[in-house]
CSV table of C-alpha atoms in Angstrom, one decimal:
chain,number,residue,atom,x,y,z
A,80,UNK,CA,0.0,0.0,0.0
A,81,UNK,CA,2.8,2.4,0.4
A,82,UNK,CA,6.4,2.9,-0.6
A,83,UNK,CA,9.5,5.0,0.4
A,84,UNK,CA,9.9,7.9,-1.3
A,85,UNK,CA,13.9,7.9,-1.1
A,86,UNK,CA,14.0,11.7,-2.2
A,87,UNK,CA,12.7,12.8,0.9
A,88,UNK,CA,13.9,14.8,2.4
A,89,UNK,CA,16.8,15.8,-0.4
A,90,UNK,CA,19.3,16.9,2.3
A,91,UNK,CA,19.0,14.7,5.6
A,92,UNK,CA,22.2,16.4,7.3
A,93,UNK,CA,19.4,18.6,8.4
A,94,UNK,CA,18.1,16.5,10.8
A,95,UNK,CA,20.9,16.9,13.4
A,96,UNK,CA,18.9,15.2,17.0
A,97,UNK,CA,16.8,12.9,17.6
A,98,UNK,CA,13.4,13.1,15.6
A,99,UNK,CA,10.4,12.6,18.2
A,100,UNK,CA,7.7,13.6,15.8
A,101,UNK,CA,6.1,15.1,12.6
A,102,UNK,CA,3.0,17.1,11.5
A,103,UNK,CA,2.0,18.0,7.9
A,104,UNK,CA,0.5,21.7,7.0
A,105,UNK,CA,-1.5,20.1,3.7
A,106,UNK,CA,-3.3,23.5,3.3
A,107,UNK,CA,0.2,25.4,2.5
A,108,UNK,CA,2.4,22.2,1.7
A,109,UNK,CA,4.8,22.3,4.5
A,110,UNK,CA,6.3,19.8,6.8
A,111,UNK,CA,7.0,20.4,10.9
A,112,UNK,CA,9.8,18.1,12.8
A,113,UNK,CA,10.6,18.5,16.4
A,114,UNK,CA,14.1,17.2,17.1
A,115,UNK,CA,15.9,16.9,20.5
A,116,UNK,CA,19.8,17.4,21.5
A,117,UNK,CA,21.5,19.9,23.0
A,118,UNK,CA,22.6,22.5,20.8
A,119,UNK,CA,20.0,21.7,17.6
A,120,UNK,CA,17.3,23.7,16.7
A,121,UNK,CA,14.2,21.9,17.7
A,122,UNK,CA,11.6,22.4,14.9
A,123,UNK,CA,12.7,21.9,11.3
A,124,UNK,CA,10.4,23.1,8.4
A,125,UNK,CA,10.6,21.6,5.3
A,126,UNK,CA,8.5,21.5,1.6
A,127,UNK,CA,6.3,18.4,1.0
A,128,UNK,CA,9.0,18.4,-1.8
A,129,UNK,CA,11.9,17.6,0.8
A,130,UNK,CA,13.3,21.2,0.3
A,131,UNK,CA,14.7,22.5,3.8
A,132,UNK,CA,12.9,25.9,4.5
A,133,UNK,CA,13.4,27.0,8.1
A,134,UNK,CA,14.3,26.1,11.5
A,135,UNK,CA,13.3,27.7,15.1
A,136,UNK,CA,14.2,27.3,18.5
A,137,UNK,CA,12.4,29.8,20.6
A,138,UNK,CA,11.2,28.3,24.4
A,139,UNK,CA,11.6,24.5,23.2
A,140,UNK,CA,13.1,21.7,25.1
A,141,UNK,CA,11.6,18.5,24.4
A,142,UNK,CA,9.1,18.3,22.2
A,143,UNK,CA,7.1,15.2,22.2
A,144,UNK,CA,3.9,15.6,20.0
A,145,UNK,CA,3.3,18.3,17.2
A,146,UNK,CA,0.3,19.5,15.3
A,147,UNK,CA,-0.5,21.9,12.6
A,148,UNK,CA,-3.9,23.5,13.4
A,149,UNK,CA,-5.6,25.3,10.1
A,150,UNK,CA,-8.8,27.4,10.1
A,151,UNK,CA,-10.4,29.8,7.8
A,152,UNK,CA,-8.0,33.0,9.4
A,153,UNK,CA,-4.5,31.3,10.0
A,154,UNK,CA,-2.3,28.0,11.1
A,155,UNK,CA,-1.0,27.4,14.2
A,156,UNK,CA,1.7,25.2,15.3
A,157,UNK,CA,1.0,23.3,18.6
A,158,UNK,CA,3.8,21.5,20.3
A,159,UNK,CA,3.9,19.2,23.5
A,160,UNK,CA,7.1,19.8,25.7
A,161,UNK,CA,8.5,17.4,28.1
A,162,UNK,CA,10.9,19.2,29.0
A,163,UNK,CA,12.5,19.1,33.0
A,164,UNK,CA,13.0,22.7,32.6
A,165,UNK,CA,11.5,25.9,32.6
A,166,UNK,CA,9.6,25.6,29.5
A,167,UNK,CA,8.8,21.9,30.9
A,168,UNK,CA,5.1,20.2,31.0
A,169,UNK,CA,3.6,22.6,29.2
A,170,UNK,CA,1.5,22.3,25.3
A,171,UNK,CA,2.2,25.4,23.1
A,172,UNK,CA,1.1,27.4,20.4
A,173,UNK,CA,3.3,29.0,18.0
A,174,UNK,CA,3.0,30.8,14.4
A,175,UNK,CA,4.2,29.0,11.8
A,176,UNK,CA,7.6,31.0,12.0
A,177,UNK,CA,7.8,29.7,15.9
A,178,UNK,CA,6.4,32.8,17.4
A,179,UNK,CA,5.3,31.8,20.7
A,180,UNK,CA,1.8,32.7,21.2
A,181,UNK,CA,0.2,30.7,23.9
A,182,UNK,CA,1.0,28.1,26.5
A,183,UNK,CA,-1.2,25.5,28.5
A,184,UNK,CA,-0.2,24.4,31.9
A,185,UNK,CA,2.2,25.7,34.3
A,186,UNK,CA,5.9,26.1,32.5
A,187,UNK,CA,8.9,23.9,34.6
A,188,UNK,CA,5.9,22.7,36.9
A,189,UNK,CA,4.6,19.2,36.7
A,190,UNK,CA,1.1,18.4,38.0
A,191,UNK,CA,-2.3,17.2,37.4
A,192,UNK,CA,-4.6,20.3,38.2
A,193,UNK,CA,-6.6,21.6,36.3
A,194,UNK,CA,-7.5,25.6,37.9
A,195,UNK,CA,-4.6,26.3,37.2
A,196,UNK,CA,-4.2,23.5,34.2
A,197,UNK,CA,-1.0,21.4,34.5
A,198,UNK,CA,0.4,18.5,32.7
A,199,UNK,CA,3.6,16.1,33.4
A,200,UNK,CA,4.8,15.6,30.2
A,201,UNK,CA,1.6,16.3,27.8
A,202,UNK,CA,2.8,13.3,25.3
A,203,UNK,CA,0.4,14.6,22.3
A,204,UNK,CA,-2.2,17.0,21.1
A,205,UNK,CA,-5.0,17.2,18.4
A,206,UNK,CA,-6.8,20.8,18.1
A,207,UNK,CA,-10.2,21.0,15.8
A,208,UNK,CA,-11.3,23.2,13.5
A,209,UNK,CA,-13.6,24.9,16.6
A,210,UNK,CA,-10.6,25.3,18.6
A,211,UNK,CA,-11.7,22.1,20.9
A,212,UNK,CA,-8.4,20.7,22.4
A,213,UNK,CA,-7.3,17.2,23.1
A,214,UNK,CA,-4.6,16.4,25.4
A,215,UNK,CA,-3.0,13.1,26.2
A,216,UNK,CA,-1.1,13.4,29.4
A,217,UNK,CA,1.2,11.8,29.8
A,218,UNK,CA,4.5,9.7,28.5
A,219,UNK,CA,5.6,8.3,31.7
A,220,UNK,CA,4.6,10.7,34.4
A,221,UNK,CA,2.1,10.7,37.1
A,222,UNK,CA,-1.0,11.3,35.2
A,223,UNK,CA,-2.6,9.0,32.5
A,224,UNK,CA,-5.5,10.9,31.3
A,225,UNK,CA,-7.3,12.2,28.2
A,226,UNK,CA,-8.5,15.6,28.1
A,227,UNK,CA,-10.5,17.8,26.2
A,228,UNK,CA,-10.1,21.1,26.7
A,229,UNK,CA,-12.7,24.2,24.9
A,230,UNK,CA,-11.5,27.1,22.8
A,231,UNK,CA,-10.8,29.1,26.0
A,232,UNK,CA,-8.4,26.3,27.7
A,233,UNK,CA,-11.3,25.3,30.0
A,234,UNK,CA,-11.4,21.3,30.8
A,235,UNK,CA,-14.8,20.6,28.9
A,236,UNK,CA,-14.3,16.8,30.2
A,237,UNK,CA,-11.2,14.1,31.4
A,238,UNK,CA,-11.3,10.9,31.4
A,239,UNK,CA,-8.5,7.9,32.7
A,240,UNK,CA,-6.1,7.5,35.8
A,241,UNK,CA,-3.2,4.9,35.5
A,242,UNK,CA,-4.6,1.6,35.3
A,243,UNK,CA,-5.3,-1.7,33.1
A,244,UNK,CA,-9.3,-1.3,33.1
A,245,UNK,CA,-11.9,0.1,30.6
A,246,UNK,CA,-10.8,3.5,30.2
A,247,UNK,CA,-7.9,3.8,32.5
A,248,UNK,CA,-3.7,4.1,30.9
A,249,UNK,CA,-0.7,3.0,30.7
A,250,UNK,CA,1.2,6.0,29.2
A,251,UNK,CA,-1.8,7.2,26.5
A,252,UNK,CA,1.0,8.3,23.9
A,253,UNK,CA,-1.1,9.5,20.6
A,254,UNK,CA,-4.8,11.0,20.3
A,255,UNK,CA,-6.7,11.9,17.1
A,256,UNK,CA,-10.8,12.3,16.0
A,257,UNK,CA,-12.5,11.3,13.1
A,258,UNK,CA,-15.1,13.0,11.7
A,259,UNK,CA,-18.0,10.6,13.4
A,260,UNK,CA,-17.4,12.2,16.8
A,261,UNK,CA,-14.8,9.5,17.9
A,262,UNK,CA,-11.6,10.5,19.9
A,263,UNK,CA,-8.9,7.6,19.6
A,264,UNK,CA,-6.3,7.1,21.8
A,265,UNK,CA,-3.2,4.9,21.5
A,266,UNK,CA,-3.3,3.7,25.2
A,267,UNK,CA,0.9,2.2,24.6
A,268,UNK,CA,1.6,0.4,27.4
A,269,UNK,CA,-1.5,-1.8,28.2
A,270,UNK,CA,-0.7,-2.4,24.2
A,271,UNK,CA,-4.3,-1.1,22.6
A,272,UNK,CA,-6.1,1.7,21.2
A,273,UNK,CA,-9.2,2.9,23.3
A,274,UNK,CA,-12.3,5.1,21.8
A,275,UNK,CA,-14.2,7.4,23.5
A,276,UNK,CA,-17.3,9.4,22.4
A,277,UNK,CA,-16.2,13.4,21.7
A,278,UNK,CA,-18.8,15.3,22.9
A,279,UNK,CA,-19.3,12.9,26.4
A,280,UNK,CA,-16.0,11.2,27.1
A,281,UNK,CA,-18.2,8.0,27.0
A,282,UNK,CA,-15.9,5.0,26.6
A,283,UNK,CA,-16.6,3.5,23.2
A,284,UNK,CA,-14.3,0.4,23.0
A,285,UNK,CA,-10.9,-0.9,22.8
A,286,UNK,CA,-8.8,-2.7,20.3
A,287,UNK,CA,-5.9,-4.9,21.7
A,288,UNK,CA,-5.6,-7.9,19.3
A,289,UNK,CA,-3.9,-5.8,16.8
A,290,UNK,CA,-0.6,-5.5,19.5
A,291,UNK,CA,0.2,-8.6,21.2
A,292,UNK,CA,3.8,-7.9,20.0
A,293,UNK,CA,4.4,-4.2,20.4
A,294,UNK,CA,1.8,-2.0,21.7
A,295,UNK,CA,0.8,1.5,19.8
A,296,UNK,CA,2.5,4.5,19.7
A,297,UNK,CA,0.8,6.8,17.3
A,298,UNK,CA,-2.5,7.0,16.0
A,299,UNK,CA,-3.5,8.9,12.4
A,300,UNK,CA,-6.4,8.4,10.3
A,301,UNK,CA,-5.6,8.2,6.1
A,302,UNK,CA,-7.4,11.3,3.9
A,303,UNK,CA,-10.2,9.0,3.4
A,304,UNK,CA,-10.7,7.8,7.2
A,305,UNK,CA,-10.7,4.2,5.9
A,306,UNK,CA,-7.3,2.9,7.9
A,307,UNK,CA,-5.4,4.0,10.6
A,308,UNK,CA,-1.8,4.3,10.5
A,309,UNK,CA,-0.2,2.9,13.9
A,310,UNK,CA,3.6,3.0,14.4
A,311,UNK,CA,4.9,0.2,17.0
A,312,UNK,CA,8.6,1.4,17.8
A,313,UNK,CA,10.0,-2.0,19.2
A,314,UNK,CA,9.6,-4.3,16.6
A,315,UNK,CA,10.2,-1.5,13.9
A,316,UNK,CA,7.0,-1.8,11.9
A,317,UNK,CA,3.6,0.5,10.5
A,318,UNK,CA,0.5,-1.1,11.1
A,319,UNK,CA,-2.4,0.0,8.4
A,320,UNK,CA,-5.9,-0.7,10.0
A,321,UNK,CA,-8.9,-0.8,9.1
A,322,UNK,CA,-11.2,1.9,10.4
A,323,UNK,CA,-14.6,0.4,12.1
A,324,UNK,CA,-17.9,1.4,10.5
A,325,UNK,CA,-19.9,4.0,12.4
A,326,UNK,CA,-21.7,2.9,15.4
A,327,UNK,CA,-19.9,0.1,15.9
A,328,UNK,CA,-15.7,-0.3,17.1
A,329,UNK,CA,-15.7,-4.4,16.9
A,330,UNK,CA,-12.8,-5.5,16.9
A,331,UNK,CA,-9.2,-4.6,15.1
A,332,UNK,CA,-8.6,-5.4,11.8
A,333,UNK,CA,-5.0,-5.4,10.4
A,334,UNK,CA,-5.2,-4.6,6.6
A,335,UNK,CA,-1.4,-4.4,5.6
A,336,UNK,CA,2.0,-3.5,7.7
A,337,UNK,CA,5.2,-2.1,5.9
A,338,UNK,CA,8.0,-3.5,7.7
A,339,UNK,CA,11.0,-0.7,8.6
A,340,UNK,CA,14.8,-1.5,9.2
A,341,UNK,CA,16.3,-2.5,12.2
A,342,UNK,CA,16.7,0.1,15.2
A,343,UNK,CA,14.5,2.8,13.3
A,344,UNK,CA,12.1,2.9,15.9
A,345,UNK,CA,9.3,4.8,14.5
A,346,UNK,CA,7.8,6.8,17.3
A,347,UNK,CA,5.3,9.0,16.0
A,348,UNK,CA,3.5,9.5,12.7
A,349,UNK,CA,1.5,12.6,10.6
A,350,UNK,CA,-0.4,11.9,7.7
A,351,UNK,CA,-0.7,14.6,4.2
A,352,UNK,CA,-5.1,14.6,4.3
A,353,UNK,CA,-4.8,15.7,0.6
A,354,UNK,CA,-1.8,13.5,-0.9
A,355,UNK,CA,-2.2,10.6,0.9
A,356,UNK,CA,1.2,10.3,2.6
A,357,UNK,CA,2.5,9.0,5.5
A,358,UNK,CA,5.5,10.7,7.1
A,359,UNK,CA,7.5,8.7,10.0
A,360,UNK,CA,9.4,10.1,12.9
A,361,UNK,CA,12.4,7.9,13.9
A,362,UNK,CA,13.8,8.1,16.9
A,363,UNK,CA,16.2,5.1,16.3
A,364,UNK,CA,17.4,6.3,12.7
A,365,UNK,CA,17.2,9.7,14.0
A,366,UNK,CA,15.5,10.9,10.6
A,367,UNK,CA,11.6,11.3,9.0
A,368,UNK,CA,10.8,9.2,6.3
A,369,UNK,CA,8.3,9.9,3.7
A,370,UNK,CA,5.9,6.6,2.3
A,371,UNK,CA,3.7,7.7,-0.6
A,372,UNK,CA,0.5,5.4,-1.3
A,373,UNK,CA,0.9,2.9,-4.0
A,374,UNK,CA,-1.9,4.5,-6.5
């Protein structure tokens, strides 16, 4: 279903830390990667083309997650930082040329209140078109929760504490909506994806046959909301899954995998809505790779 496309990006000495993850701008054709290391700037911009554009650096330690938000007036870039410092536990907003513009949660303070909000490292973000928020909290720290959060950064609902049960985590690593009013969460290390209703915070259902060998770390929908695409890290591999019907979340269905090299570790993924592709942010390889869909 997909192949590399080797040309991308053209110049790969660009990518100079460790590559945590990716988010694709479709709307204006541009590519965001947030990269760790000391000494490396931490967001890297390129072309869909693989041309380097840009970097920035301002008040980012660790990013984690990243999202490119587009509505009607502008784009926004959002970016989880799980960072020990004193831009730490926070989820930010930036301009696409890394103006800082917003943060949620309480900078170098990790926590789990919500007046005022506070995270311990947010692991990933996904921001709608209305501005409703959704925050998975966190990769390895003391909360394991799902939150949704409204235009104004109030907590609309939460749902999960750290736990093996229906709607409790184990490090809840990815989160993303389709367009039937289903938030999807890659719940990593009790090795499934869980589904809650967007509006309520109702559990839905859970998928766990899909990762008896390496639980999920991402979760992103294809243009068409047919598959999701699911990176599992340790064993090196993309899972392609079939998206449940609406009104029903069964059971997991696994369509097609591509197969990655040795110690690439994919960690998170981003998905072009328009073109189809699947970009791959490799923590092992310390790169992003590019699969196009086999037409």
């Amino acid at each position: 279903m997909y192949k590399l496309d080797i040309g991308w990006p053209k110049i790969p000495e660009y990518f100079t830390g460790q590559t945590f993850c990716v988010a694709v701008d479709s709307l204006h054709g541009l590519v965001y990667v947030g990269q760790r290391g000391d000494n490396v700037p931490k967001v890297l911009v390129f072309s869909e083309e693989g041309y380097f554009l840009y970097s920035w650096n301002n008040t980012v330690e660790m990013p984690h997650g990243i999202f490119v938000l587009n509505t009607a007036t502008d784009s926004s870039v959002w970016i989880t930082d799980v960072g020990t410092g004193k831009y730490g536990h926070t989820v930010k907003q930036y301009s696409p040329s890394g103006k800082l513009m917003q943060i949620l949660g309480t900078p170098g303070n990790a926590g789990s209140s919500l007046i005022p909000l506070q995270f311990d490292q947010p692991a990933e973000i996904f921001v709608e078109e209305s501005g409703d928020i959704y925050v998975v909290d966190g990769d390895g720290g003391m909360n394991n929760r799902l939150l949704k959060l409204s235009n104004d950064y109030k907590e609309i609902w939460l749902t999960g504490t750290n736990g093996t049960g229906i709607g409790q985590f184990k490090i809840p690593h990815s989160v993303t909506v389709d367009p039937f009013g289903r938030v999807w969460v890659a719940d990593r290390d009790n090795k499934r994806i869980q589904v809650f209703d967007k509006v309520t915070g109702e559990w839905l259902g859970s998928w766990s046959s899909c990762f008896s060998e390496d639980g999920p770390y991402s979760v992103r929908f294809t243009g068409n909301y047919k598959h999701l695409i699911v990176a599992q890290l340790n064993i090196n591999r993309l899972a392609v899954l079939a998206a449940p019907p609406v009104g029903s979340i069964g059971d997991c269905v696994m369509v097609n995998t591509v197969q990655l090299a040795d110690e690439t570790k994919p960690h998170l993924v981003d998905v072009d809505m328009k073109s189809g592709a699947v970009y791959v942010a490799e923590i092992g390889a310390q790169q992003v790779q590019k699969y196009v869909p086999l037409s």
